[in-house]
Tab-separated table of C-alpha atoms in Angstrom:
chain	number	residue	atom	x	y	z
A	1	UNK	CA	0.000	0.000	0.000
A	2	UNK	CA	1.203	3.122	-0.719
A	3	UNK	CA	0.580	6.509	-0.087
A	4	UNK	CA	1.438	10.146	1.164
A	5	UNK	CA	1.591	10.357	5.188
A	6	UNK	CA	-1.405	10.813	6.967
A	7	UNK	CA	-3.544	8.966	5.282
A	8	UNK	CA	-4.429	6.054	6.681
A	9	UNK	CA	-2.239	3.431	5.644
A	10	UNK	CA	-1.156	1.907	9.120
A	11	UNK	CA	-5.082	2.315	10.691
A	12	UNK	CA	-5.945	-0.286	7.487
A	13	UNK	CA	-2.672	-2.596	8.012
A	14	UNK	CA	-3.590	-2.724	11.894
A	15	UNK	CA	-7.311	-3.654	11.163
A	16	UNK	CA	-6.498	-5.895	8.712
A	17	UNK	CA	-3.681	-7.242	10.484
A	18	UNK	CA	-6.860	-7.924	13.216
A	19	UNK	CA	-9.011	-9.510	10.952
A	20	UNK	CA	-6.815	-11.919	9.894
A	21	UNK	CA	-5.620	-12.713	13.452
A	22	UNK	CA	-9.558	-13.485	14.241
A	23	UNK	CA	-9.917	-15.948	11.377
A	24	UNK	CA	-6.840	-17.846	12.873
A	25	UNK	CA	-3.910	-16.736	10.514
A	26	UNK	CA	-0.458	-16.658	12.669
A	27	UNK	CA	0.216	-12.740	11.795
A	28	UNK	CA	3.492	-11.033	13.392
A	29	UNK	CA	5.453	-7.817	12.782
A	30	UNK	CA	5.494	-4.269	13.024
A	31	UNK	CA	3.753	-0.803	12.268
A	32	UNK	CA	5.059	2.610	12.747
A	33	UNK	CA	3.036	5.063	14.991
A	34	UNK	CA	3.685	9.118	15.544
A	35	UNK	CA	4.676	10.368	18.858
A	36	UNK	CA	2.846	13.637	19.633
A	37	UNK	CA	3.849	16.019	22.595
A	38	UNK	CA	1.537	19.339	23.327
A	39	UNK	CA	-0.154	17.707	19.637
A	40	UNK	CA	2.727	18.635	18.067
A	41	UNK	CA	4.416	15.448	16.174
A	42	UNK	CA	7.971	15.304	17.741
A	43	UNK	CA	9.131	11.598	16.119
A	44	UNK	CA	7.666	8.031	15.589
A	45	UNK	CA	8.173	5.047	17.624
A	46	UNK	CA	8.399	1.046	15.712
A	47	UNK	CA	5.612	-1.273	17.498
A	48	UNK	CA	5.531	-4.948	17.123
A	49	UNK	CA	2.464	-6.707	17.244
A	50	UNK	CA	3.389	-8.305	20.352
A	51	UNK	CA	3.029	-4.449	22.221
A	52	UNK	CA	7.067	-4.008	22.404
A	53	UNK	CA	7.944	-0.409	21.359
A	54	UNK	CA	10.593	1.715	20.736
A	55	UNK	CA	11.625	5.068	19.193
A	56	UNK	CA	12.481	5.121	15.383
A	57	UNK	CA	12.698	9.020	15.089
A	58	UNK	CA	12.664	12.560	17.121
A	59	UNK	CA	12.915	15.725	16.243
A	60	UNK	CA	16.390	16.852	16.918
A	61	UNK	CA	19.899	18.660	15.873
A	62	UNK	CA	21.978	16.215	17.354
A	63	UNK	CA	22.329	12.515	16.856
A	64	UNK	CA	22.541	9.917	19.768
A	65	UNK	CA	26.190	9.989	21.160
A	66	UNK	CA	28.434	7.347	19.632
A	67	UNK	CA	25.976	7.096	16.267
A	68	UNK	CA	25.829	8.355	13.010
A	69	UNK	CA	24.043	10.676	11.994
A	70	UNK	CA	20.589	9.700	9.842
A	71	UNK	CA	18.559	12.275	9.090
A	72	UNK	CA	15.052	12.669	7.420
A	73	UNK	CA	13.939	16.107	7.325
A	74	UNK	CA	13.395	17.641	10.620
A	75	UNK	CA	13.573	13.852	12.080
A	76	UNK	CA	16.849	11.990	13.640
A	77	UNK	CA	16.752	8.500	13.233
A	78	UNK	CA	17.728	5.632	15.664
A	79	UNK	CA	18.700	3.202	13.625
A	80	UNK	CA	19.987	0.711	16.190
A	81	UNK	CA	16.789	0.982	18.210
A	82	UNK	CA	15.249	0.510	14.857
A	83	UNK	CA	16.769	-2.698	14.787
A	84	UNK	CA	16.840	-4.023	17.787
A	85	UNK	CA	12.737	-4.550	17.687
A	86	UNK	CA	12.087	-4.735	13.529
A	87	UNK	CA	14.856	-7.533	12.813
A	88	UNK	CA	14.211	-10.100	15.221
A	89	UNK	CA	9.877	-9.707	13.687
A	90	UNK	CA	11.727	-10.332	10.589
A	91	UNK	CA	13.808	-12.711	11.178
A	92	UNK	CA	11.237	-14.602	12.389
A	93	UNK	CA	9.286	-14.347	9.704
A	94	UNK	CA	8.181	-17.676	7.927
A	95	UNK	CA	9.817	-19.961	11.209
A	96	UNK	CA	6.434	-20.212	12.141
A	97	UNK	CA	6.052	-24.024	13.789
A	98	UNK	CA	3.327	-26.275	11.666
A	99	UNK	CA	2.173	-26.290	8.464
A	100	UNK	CA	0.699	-23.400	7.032
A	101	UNK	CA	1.236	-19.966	5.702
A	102	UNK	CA	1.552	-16.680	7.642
A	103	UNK	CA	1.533	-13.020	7.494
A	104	UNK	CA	4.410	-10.414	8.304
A	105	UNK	CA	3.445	-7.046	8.905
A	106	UNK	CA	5.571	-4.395	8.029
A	107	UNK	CA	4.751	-0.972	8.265
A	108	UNK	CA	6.667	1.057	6.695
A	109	UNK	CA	9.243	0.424	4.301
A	110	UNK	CA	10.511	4.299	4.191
A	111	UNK	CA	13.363	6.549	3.758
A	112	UNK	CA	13.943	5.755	7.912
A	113	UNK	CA	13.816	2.510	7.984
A	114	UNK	CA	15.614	1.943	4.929
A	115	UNK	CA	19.196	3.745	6.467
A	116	UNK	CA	19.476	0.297	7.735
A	117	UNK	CA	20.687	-1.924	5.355
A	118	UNK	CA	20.483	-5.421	7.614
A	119	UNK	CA	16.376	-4.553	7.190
A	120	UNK	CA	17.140	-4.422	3.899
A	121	UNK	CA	18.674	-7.827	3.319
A	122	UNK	CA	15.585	-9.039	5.964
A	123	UNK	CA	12.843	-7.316	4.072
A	124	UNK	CA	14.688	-9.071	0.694
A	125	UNK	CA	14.600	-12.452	2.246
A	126	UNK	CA	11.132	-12.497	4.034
A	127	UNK	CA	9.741	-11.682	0.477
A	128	UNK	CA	11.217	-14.522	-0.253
A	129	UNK	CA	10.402	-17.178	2.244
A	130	UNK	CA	7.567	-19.514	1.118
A	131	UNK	CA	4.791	-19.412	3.586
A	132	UNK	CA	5.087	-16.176	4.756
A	133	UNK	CA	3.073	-13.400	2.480
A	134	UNK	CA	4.230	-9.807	3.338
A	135	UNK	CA	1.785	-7.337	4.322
A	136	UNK	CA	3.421	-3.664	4.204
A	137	UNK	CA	3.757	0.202	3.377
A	138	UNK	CA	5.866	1.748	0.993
A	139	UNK	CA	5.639	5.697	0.658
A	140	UNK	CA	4.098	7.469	-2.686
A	141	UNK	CA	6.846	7.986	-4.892
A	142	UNK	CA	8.556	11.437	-4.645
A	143	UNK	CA	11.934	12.866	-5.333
A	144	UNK	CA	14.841	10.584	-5.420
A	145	UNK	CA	13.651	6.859	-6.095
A	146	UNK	CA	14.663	4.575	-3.245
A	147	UNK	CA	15.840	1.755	-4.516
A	148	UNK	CA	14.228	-1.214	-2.311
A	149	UNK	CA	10.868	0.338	-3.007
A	150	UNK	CA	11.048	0.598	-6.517
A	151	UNK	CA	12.440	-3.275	-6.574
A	152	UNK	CA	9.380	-3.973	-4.170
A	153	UNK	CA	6.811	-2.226	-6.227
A	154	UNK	CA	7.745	-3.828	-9.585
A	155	UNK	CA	7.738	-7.649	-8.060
A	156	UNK	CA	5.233	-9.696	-9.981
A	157	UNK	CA	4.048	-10.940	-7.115
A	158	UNK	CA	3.344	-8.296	-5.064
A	159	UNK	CA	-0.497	-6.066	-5.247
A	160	UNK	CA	0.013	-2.237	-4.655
A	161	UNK	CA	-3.040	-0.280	-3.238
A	162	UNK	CA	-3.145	3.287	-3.730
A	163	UNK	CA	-4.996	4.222	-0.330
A	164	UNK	CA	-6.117	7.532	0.081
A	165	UNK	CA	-8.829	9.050	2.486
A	166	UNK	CA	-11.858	8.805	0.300
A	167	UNK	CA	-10.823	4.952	0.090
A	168	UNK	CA	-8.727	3.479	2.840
A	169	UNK	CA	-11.979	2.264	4.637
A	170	UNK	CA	-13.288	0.302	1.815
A	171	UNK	CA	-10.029	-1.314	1.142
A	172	UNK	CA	-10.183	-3.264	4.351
A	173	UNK	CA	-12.031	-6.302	2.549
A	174	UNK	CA	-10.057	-6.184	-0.641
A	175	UNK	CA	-6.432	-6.006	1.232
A	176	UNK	CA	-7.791	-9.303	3.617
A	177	UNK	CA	-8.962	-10.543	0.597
A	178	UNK	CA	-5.661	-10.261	-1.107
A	179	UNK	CA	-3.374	-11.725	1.401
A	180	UNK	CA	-5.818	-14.797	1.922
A	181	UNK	CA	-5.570	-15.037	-1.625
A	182	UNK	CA	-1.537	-14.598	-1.315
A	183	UNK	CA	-0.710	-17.749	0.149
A	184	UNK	CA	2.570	-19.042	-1.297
């Protein structure tokens, strides 16, 4: 799913994420949620569907001590705490015990996210794992192409919604629809 921020598309990959849950498909992963002070956005923390959290981004001039500096915009990004709860959801992705499929969540695939490059190589290879069908966000193409995205959004076997306010509440059924249909 793609669109510009703000409009919906990690409310629809958490509902869906529920519905699928409820009809008994193993689902696991991560969305991205803003972090508001005085209503002000200030950053975005990384949530796994199993309630752990951590900050992705703050507003900020100065990086953490003892890290690089990644920067988007007005936004510093933590890369390592990044990592420390996205990876391991990846990782796990399609280790699933039993037979069966299952669904990995990830929310977003963004200019943020993507300064790591072992989420990279993990988003590569969960694509990849039979079993496991790949429910995610990538932004609405602007500016500089980022690479991963582009390779993403031209895979044969991936379905790109455009979401957008007028629509993101009747996509629910199609987007369930789609992954049920996605099973590898």
């Amino acid at each position: 799913m793609f669109r510009p921020s703000g409009i919906g598309k990690t409310t629809l990959i958490r509902k869906a994420s529920e519905v699928l849950k409820s009809s008994g498909v193993p689902v696991d992963g991560f969305y991205t949620e803003e972090v508001r002070q005085g209503g002000r956005r200030i950053g975005f923390d990384v949530v796994t569907l199993s309630g752990l959290r951590g900050p992705l981004s703050r507003v900020g001039s100065e990086p953490l001590p003892g890290r690089r500096e990644c920067r988007v915009g007005q936004y510093i990004v933590d890369v390592s705490a990044f990592e420390q709860l996205a990876l391991p959801v990846l990782r796990n992705a399609g280790s699933s015990s039993g037979p069966g499929w299952n669904v990995c969540v990830i929310d977003e695939i963004g200019k943020m996210e993507l300064f790591s490059q072992p989420f990279i190589q993990a988003v590569r290879h969960t694509l990849s794992v039979p079993g496991t069908v790949v429910l995610g966000t990538i932004p609405f193409p602007k500016g500089k192409p980022l690479a991963l995205v582009e390779e993403i959004r031209s895979r044969a076997d991936v379905t790109v919604f455009s979401v957008t306010r007028e629509n993101r509440d009747r996509l629910l059924q199609d987007v369930v629809t789609c992954v049920q249909s996605g099973r590898k």
